[in-house]
mmCIF file of C-alpha atoms in Angstrom:
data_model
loop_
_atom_site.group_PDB
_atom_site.id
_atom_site.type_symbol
_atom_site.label_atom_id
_atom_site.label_comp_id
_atom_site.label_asym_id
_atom_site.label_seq_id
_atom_site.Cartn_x
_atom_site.Cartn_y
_atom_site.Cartn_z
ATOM 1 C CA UNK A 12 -125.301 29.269 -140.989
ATOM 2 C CA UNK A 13 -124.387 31.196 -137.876
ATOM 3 C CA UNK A 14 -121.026 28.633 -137.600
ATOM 4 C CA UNK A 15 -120.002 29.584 -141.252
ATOM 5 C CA UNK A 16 -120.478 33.157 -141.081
ATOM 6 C CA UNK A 17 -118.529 33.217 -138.096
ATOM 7 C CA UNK A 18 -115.127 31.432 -139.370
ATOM 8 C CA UNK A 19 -115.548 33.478 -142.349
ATOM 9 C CA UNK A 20 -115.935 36.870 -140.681
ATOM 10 C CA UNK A 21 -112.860 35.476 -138.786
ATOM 11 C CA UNK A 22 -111.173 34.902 -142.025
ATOM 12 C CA UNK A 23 -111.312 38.049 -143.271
ATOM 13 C CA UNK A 24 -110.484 39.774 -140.885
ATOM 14 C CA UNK A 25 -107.259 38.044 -140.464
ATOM 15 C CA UNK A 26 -106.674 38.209 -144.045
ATOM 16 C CA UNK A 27 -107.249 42.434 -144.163
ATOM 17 C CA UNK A 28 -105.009 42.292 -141.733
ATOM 18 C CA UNK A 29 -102.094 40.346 -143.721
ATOM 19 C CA UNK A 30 -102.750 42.483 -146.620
ATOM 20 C CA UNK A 31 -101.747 45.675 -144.371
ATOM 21 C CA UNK A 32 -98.210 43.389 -142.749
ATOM 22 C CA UNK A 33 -97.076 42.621 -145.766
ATOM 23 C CA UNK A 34 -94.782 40.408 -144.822
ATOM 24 C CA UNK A 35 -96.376 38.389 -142.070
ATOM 25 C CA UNK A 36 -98.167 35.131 -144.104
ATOM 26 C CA UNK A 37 -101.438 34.724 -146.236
ATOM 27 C CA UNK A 38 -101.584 31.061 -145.994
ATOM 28 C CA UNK A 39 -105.741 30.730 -145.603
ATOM 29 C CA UNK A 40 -107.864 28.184 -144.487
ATOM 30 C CA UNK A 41 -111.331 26.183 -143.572
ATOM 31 C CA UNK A 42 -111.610 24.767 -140.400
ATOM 32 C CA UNK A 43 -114.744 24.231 -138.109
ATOM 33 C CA UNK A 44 -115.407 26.805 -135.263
ATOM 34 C CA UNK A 45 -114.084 25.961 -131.419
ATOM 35 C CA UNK A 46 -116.661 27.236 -129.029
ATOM 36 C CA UNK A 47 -120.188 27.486 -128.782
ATOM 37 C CA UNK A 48 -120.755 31.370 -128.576
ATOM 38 C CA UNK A 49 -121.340 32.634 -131.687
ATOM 39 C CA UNK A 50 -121.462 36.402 -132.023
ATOM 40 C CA UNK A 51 -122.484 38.536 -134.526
ATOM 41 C CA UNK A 52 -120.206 40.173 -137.619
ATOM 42 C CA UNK A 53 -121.023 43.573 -136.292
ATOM 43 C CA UNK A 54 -120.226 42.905 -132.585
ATOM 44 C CA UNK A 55 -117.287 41.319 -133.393
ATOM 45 C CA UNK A 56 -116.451 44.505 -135.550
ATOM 46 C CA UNK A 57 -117.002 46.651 -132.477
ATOM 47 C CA UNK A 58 -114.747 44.385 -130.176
ATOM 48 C CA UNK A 59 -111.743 44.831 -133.109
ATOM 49 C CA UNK A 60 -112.792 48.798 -132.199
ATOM 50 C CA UNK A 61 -113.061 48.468 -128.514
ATOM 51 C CA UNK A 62 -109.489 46.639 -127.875
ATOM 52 C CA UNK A 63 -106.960 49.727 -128.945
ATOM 53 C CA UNK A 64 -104.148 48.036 -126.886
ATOM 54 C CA UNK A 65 -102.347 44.665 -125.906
ATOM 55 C CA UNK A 66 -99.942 43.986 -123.624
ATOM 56 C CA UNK A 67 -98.710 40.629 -123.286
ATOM 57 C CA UNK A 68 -96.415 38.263 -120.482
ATOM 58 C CA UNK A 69 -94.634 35.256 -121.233
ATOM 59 C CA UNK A 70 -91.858 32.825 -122.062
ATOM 60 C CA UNK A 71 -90.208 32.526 -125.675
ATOM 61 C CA UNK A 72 -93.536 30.997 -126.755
ATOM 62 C CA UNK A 73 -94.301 35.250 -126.887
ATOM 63 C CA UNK A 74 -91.319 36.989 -126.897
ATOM 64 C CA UNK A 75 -90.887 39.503 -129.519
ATOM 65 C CA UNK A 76 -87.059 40.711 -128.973
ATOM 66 C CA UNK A 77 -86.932 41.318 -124.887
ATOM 67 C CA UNK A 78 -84.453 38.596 -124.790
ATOM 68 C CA UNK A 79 -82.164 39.342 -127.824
ATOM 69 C CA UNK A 80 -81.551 42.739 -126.124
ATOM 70 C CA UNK A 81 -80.286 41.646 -122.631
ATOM 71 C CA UNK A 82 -76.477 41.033 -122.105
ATOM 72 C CA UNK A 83 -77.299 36.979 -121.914
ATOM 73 C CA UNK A 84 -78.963 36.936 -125.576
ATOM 74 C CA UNK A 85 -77.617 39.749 -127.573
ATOM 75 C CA UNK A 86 -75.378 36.818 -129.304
ATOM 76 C CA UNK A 87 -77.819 34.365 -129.026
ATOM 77 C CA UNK A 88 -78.690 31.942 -132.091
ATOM 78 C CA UNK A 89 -81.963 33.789 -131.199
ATOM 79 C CA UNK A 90 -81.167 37.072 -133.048
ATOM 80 C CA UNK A 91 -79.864 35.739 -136.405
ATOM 81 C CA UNK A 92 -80.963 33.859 -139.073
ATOM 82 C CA UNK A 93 -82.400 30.672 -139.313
ATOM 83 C CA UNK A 94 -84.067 32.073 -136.725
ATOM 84 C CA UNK A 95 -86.705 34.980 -138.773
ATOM 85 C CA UNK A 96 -86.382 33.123 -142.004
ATOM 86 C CA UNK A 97 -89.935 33.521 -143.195
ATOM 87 C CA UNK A 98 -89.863 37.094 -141.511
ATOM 88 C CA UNK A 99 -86.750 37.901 -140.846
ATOM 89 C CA UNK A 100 -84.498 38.005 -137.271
ATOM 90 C CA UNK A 101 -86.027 40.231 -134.924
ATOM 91 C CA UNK A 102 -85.789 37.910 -131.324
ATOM 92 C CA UNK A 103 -88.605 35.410 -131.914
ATOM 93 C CA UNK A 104 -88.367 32.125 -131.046
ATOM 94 C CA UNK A 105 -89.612 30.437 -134.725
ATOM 95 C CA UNK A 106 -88.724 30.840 -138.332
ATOM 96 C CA UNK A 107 -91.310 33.748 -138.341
ATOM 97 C CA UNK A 108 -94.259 35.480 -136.579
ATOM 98 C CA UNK A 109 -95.542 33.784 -133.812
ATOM 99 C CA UNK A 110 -99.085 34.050 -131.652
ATOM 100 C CA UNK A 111 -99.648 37.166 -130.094
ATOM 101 C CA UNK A 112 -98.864 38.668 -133.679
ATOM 102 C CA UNK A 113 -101.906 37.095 -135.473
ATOM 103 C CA UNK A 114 -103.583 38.335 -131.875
ATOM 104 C CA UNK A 115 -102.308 42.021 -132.793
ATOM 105 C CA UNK A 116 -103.639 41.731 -136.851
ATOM 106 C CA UNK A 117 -106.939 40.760 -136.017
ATOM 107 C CA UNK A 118 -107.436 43.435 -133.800
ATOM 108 C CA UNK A 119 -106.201 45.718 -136.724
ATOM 109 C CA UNK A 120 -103.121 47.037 -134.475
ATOM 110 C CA UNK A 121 -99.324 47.145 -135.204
ATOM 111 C CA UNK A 122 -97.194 44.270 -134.148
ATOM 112 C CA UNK A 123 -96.083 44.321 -130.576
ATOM 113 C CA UNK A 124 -92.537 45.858 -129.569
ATOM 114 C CA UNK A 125 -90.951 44.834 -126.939
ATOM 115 C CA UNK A 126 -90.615 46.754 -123.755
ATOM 116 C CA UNK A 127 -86.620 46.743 -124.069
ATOM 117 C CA UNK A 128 -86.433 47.958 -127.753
ATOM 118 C CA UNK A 129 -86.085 51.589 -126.285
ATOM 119 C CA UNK A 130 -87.490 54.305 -128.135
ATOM 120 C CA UNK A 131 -90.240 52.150 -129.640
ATOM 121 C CA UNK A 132 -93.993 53.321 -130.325
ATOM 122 C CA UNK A 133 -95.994 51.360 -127.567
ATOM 123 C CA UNK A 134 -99.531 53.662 -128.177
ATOM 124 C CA UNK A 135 -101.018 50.197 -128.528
ATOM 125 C CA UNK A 136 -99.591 48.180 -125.771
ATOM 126 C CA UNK A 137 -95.930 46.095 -125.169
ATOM 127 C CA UNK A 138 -94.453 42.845 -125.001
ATOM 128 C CA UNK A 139 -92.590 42.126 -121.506
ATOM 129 C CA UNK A 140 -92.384 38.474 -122.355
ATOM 130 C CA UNK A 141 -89.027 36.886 -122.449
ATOM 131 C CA UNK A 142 -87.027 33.636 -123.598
ATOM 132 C CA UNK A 143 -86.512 31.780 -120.418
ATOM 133 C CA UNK A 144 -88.670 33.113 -118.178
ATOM 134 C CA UNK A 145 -90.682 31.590 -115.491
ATOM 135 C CA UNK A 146 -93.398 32.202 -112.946
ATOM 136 C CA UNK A 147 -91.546 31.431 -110.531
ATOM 137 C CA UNK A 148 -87.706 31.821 -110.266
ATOM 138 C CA UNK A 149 -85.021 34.673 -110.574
ATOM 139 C CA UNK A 150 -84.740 35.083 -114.236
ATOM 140 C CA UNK A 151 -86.977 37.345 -116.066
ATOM 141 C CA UNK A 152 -89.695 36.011 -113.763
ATOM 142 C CA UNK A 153 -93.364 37.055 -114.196
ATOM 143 C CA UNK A 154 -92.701 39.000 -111.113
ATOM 144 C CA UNK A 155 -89.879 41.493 -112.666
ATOM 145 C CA UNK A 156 -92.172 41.320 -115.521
ATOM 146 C CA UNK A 157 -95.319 43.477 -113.949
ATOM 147 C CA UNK A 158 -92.254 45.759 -112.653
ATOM 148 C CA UNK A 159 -91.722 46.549 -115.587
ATOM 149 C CA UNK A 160 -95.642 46.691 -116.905
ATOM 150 C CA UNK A 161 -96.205 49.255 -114.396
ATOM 151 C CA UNK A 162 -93.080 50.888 -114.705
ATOM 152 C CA UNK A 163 -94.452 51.833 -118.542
ATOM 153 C CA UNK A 164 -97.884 52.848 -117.194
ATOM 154 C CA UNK A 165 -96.417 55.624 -114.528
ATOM 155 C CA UNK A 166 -94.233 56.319 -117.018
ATOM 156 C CA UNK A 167 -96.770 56.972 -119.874
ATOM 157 C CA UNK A 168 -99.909 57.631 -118.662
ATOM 158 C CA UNK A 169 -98.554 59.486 -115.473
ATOM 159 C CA UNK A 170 -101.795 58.639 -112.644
ATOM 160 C CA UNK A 171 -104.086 55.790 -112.318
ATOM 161 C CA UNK A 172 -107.075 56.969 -113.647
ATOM 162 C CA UNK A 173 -105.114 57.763 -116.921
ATOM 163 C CA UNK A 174 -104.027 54.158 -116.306
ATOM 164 C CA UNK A 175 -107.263 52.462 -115.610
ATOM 165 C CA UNK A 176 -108.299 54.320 -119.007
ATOM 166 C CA UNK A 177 -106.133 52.641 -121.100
ATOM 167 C CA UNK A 178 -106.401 49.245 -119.363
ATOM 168 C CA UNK A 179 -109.746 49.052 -119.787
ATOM 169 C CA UNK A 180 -109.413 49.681 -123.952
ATOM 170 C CA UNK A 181 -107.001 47.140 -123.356
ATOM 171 C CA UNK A 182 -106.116 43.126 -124.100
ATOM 172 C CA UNK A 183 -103.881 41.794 -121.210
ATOM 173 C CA UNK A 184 -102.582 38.262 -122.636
ATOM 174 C CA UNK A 185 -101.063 36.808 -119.267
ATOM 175 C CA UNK A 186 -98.534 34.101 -121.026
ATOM 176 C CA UNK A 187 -98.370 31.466 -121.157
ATOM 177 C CA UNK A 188 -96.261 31.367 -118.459
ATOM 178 C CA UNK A 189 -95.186 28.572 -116.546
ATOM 179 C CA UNK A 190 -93.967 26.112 -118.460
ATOM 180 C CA UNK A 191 -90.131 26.904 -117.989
ATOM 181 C CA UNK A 192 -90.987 26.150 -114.234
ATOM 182 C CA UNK A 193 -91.565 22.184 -115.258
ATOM 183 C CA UNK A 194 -89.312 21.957 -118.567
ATOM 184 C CA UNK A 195 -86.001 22.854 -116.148
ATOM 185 C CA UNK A 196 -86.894 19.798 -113.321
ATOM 186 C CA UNK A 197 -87.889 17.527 -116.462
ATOM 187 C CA UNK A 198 -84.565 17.913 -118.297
ATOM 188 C CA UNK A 199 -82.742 17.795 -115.175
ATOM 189 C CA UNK A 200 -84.527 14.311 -114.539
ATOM 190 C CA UNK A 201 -87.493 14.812 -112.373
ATOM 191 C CA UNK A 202 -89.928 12.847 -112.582
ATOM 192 C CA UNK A 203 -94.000 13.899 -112.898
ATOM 193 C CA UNK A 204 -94.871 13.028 -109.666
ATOM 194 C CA UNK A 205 -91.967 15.537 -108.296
ATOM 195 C CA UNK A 206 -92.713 17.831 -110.528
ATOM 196 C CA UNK A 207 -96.476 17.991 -110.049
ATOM 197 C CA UNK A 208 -95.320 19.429 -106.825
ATOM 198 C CA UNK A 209 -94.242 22.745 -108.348
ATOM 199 C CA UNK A 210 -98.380 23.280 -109.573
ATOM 200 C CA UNK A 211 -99.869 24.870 -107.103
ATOM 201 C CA UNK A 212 -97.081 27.512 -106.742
ATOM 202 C CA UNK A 213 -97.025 28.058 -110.318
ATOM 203 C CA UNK A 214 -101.169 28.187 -110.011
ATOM 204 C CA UNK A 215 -100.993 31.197 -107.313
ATOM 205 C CA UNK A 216 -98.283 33.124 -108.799
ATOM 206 C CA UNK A 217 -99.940 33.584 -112.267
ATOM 207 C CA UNK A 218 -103.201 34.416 -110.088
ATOM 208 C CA UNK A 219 -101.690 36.821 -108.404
ATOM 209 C CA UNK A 220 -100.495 38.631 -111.023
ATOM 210 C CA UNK A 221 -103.913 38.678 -112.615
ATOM 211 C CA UNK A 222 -104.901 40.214 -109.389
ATOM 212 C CA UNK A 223 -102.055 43.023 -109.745
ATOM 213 C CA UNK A 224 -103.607 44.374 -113.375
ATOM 214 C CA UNK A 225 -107.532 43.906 -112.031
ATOM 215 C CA UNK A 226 -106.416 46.592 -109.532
ATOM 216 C CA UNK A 227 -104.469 48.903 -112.081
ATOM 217 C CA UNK A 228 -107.648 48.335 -114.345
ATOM 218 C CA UNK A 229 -107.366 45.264 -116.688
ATOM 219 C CA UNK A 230 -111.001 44.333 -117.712
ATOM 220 C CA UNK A 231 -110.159 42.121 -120.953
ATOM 221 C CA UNK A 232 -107.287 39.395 -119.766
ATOM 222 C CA UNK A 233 -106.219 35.990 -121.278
ATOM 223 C CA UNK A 234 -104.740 33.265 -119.423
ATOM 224 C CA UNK A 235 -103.280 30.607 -121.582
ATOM 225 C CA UNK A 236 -102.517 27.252 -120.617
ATOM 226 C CA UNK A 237 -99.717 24.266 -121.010
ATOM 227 C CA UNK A 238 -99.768 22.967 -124.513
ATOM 228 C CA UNK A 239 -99.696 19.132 -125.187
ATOM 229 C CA UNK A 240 -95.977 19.198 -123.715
ATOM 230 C CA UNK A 241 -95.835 15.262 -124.572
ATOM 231 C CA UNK A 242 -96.227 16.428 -128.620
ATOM 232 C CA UNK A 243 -92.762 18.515 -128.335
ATOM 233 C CA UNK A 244 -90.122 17.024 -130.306
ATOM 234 C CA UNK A 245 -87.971 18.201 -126.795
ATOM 235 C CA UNK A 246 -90.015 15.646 -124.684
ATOM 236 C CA UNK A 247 -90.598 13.133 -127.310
ATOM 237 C CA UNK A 248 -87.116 12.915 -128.111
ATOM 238 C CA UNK A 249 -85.659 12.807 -123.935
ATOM 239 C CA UNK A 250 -88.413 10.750 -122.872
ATOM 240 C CA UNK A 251 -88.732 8.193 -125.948
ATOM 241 C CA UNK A 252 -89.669 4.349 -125.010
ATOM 242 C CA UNK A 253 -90.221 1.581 -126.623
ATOM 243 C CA UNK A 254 -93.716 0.988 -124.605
ATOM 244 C CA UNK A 255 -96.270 1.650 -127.530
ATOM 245 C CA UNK A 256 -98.422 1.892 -124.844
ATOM 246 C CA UNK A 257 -97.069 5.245 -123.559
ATOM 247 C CA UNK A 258 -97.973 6.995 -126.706
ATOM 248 C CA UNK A 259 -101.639 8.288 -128.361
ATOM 249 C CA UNK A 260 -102.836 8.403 -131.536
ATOM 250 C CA UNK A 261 -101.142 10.951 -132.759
ATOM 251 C CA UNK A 262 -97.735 10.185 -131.243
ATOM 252 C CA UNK A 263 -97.432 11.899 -128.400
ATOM 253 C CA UNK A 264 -96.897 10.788 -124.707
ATOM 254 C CA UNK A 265 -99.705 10.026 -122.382
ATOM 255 C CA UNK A 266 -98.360 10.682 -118.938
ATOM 256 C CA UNK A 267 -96.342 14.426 -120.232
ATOM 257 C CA UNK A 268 -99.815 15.424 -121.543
ATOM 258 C CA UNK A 269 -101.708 14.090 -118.535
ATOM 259 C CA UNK A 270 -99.231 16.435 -116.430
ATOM 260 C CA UNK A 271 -100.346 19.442 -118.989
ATOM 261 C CA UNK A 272 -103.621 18.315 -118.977
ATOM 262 C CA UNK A 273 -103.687 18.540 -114.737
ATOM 263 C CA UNK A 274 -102.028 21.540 -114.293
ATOM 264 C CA UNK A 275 -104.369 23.234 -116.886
ATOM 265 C CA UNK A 276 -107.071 22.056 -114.542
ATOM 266 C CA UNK A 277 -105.771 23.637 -111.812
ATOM 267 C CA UNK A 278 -105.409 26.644 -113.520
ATOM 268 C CA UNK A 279 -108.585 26.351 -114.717
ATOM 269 C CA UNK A 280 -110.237 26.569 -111.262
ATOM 270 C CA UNK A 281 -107.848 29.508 -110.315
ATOM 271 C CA UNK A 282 -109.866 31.319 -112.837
ATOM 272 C CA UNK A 283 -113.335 30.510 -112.226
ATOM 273 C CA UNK A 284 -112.069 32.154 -108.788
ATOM 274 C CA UNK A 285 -111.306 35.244 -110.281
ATOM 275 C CA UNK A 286 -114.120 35.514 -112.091
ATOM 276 C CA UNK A 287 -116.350 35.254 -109.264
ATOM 277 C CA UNK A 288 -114.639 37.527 -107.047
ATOM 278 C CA UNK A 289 -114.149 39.881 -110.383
ATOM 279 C CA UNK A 290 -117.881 39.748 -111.976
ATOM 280 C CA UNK A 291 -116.945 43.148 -113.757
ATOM 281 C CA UNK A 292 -113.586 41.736 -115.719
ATOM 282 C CA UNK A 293 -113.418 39.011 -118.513
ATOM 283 C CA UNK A 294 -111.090 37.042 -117.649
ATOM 284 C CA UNK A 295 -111.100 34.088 -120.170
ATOM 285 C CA UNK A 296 -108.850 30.961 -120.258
ATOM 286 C CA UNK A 297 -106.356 30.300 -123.504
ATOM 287 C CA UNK A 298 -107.164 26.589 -123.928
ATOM 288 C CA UNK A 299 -103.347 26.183 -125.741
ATOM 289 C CA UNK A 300 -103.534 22.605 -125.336
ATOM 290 C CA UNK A 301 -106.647 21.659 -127.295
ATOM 291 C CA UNK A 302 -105.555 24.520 -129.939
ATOM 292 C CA UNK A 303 -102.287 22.613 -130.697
ATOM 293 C CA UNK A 304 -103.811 19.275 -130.769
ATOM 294 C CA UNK A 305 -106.533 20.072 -133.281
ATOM 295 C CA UNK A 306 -103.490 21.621 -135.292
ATOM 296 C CA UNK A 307 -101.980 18.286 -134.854
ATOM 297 C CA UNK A 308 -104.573 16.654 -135.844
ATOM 298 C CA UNK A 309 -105.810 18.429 -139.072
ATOM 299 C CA UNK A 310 -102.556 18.983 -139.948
ATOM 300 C CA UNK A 311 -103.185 18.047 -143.597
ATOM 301 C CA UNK A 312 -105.949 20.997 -143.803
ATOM 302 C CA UNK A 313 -103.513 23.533 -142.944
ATOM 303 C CA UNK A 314 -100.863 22.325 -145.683
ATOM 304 C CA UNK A 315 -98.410 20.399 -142.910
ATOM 305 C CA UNK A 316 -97.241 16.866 -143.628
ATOM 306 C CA UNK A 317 -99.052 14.826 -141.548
ATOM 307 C CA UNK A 318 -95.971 12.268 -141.121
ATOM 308 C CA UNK A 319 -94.320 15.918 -139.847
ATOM 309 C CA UNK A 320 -96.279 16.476 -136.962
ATOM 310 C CA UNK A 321 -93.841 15.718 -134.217
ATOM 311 C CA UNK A 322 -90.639 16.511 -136.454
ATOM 312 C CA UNK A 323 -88.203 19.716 -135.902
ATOM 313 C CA UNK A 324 -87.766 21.414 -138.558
ATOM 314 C CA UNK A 325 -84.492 23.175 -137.451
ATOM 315 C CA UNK A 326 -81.619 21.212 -136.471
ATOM 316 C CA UNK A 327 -80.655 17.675 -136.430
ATOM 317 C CA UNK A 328 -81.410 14.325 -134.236
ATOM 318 C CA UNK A 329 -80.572 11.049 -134.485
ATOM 319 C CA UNK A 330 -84.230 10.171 -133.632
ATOM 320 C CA UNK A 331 -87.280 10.191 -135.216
ATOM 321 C CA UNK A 332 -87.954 13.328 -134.411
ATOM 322 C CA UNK A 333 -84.595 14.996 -135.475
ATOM 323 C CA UNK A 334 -84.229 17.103 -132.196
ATOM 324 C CA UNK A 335 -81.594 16.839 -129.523
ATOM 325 C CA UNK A 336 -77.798 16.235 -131.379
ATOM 326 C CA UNK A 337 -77.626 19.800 -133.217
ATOM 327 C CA UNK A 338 -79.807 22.614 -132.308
ATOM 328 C CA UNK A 339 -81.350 25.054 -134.424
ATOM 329 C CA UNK A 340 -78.543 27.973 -135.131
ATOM 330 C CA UNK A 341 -75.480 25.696 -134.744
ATOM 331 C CA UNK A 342 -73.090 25.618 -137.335
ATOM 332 C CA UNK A 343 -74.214 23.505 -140.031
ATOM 333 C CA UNK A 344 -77.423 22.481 -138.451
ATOM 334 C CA UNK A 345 -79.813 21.568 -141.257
ATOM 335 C CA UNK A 346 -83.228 23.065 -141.834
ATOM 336 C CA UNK A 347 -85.970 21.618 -143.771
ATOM 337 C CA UNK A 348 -87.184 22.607 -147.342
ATOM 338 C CA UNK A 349 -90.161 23.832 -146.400
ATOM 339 C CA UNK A 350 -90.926 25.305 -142.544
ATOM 340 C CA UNK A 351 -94.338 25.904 -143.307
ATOM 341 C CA UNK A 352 -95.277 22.152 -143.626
ATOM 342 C CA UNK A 353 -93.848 21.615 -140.029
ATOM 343 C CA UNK A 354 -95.011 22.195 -137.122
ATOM 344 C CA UNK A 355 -92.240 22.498 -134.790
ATOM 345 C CA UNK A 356 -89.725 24.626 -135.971
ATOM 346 C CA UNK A 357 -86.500 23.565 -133.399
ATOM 347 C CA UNK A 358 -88.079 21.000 -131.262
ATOM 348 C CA UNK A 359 -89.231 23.602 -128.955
ATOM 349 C CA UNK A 360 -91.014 26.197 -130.301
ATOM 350 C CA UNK A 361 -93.742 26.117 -133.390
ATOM 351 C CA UNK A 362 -93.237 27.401 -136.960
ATOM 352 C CA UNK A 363 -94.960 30.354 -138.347
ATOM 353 C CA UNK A 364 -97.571 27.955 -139.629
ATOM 354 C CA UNK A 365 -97.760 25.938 -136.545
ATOM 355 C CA UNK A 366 -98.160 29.265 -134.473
ATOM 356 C CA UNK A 367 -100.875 30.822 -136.896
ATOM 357 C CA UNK A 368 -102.851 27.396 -136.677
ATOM 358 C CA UNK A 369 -103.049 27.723 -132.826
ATOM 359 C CA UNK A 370 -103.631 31.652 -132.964
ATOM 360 C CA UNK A 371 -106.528 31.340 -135.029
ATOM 361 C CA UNK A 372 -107.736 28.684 -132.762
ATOM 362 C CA UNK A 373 -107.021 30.776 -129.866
ATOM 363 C CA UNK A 374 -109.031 33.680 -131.252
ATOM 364 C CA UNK A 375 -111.886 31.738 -132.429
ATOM 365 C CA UNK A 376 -112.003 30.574 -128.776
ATOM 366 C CA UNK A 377 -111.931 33.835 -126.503
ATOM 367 C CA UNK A 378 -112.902 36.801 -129.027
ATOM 368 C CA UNK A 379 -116.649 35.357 -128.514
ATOM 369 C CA UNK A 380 -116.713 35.514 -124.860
ATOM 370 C CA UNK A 381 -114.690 38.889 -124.576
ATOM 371 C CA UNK A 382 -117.283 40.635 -126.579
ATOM 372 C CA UNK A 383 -119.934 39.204 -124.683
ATOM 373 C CA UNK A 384 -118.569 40.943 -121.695
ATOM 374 C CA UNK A 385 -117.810 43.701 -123.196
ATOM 375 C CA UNK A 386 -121.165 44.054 -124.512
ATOM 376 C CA UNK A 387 -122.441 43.338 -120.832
ATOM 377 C CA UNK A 388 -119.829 46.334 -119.463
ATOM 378 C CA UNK A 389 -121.333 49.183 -121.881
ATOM 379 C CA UNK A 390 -125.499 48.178 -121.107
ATOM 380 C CA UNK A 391 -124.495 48.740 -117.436
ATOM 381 C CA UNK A 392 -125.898 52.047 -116.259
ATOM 382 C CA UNK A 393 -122.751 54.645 -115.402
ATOM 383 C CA UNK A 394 -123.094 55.419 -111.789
#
């Protein structure tokens, strides 16, 4: 009873929330509840009350226009149409909303704006995430990224204990990040073994700049992980074999997910660090690889073609899984009927279906334990 309650508390309250965007999708569903920490329809009510603010890092897999509005992607397929289609063109990297807006609606707050649109409202939080970017590199790294996240804080709230106010009212989603680190050496050839190489660094940078918001005043953060990198139409397509051995049950490649699977591990342990040396702070792990599998694999339930589940939608290949001859945006590139019966929307990045099947996951996943330490933070006695 306690399951079922649950997932439909969740429900509604991501339904509410649709009814207030109205153009952001209604598509509803049943599925079974990730996680064993159940938690009450009224604490989960005050959580939605206690988080007024999110600000989140990342690659394109978050971006919500940072990119579009840098010299480099102000002409970018990126900012037109197909790109928005179910939405429309605002810098995202799918046909429509992506994560860290279903995030935002259940939380009841406004969609994220990112931290170059100028002039923006960002009461309840920014997006410094960016197409491209990387943990580690020169390019919109995660590193010019917390410039610019505390840039906005001395800039808004003016001295740290204003700062370490709002932080700790606030959700700090902390990527993904990391992935563009291993896609570059894979497309240039790498192979795993090289590129497992790269892990470690990736591992301490992203813990480090957990460390950076703990001391500005972060107690709620999220640290997603890889997803199933062997699903992507990108890898399937580059990396295709005739070996039927080399793929799973559901089509994807073994040794790419084992890679994902490993450095999430990694990662993994990186966190259980911080949350020792941090008993105060939730610091929860964004299991984005399991997320996008069960979507993968109970595709049907969410109204995707199951036959789909490794297709682009956006663009065209000469492959099964028509990625890699003419990308999404290209003159003339195809799209498919229907984007919200795919999954991958240009080989890369998700649909707005595909992305609201993993967010809900997501949620389902780290809204229990963040209100159980929540809960935890307000019985301790004020000293």
């Amino acid at each position: 009873m306690e399951h079922f309650l649950f997932r439909l508390f969740m429900q509604s309250l991501l339904f509410s929330s649709l009814l207030l965007c109205a153009s952001a999708t209604n598509v509803t569903r049943d599925r079974n509840v990730v996680g064993d920490s159940l938690v009450s329809k009224r604490d989960l009510i005050r959580l939605t009350r206690e988080i007024e603010a999110i600000y989140q890092f990342g690659d394109s897999l978050s971006d919500t226009g940072n990119y579009i509005r840098e010299v480099n992607g102000e002409e970018s397929t990126y900012s037109r149409l197909p790109y928005g289609q179910s939405y429309h063109p605002t810098g995202r990297a799918s046909d429509g909303l992506i994560m860290v807006d279903y995030i935002a609606m259940f939380f009841h707050l406004p969609l994220l704006s990112p931290y170059l649109a100028k002039g923006s409202d960002f009461r309840h939080g920014a997006n410094f995430a960016v197409i491209g970017a990387t943990a580690n590199g020169k390019y919109n790294s995660l590193a010019r990224q917390l410039v610019w996240f505390k840039y906005h804080l001395m800039t808004t709230y003016h001295n740290s204990m204003a700062i370490k106010r709002q932080l700790q009212k606030s959700l700090v989603l902390m990527g993904e990040i990391g992935g563009n680190d291993f896609n570059g050496p894979f497309n240039q050839g790498k192979s795993i073994k090289e590129v497992a190489k790269l892990v470690p660094g990736v591992v301490q940078t992203i813990k480090n700049a957990i460390e950076e918001v703990i001391k500005l005043g972060a107690t709620n953060i999220v640290v997603p992980g890889n997803f199933p990198i062997g699903c992507v139409p990108l890898y399937l397509a580059k990396f295709a074999t005739n070996d039927k051995s080399k793929y799973d049950k559901l089509g994807c490649l073994k040794d790419y997910n084992n890679f994902a699977k490993s450095y999430n591990i990694k990662l993994i342990q990186a966190i259980k660090q911080l949350q020792q040396k941090h008993p105060d702070v939730a610091i929860v792990y964004g299991d984005y690889y399991s997320a996008l599998i069960w979507v993968i694999a109970n595709a049907r339930q969410l109204g995707i073609e199951q036959d789909e589940t490794t297709k682009a939608c956006c663009g065209y290949g000469y492959n099964p899984y028509n990625f890699g001859t003419t990308g999404c945006g290209s003159p003339g590139s195809p799209i498919c009927r229907d984007p919200s019966k795919r999954i991958s929307w240009d080989g890369i990045h998700l649909t707005q279906q595909g992305y609201k099947g993993v967010g809900d996951q997501l949620l389902e996943q780290f809204v229990p334990v963040l209100e159980k330490q929540i809960r935890r933070r307000l019985r301790k006695p004020i000293r």
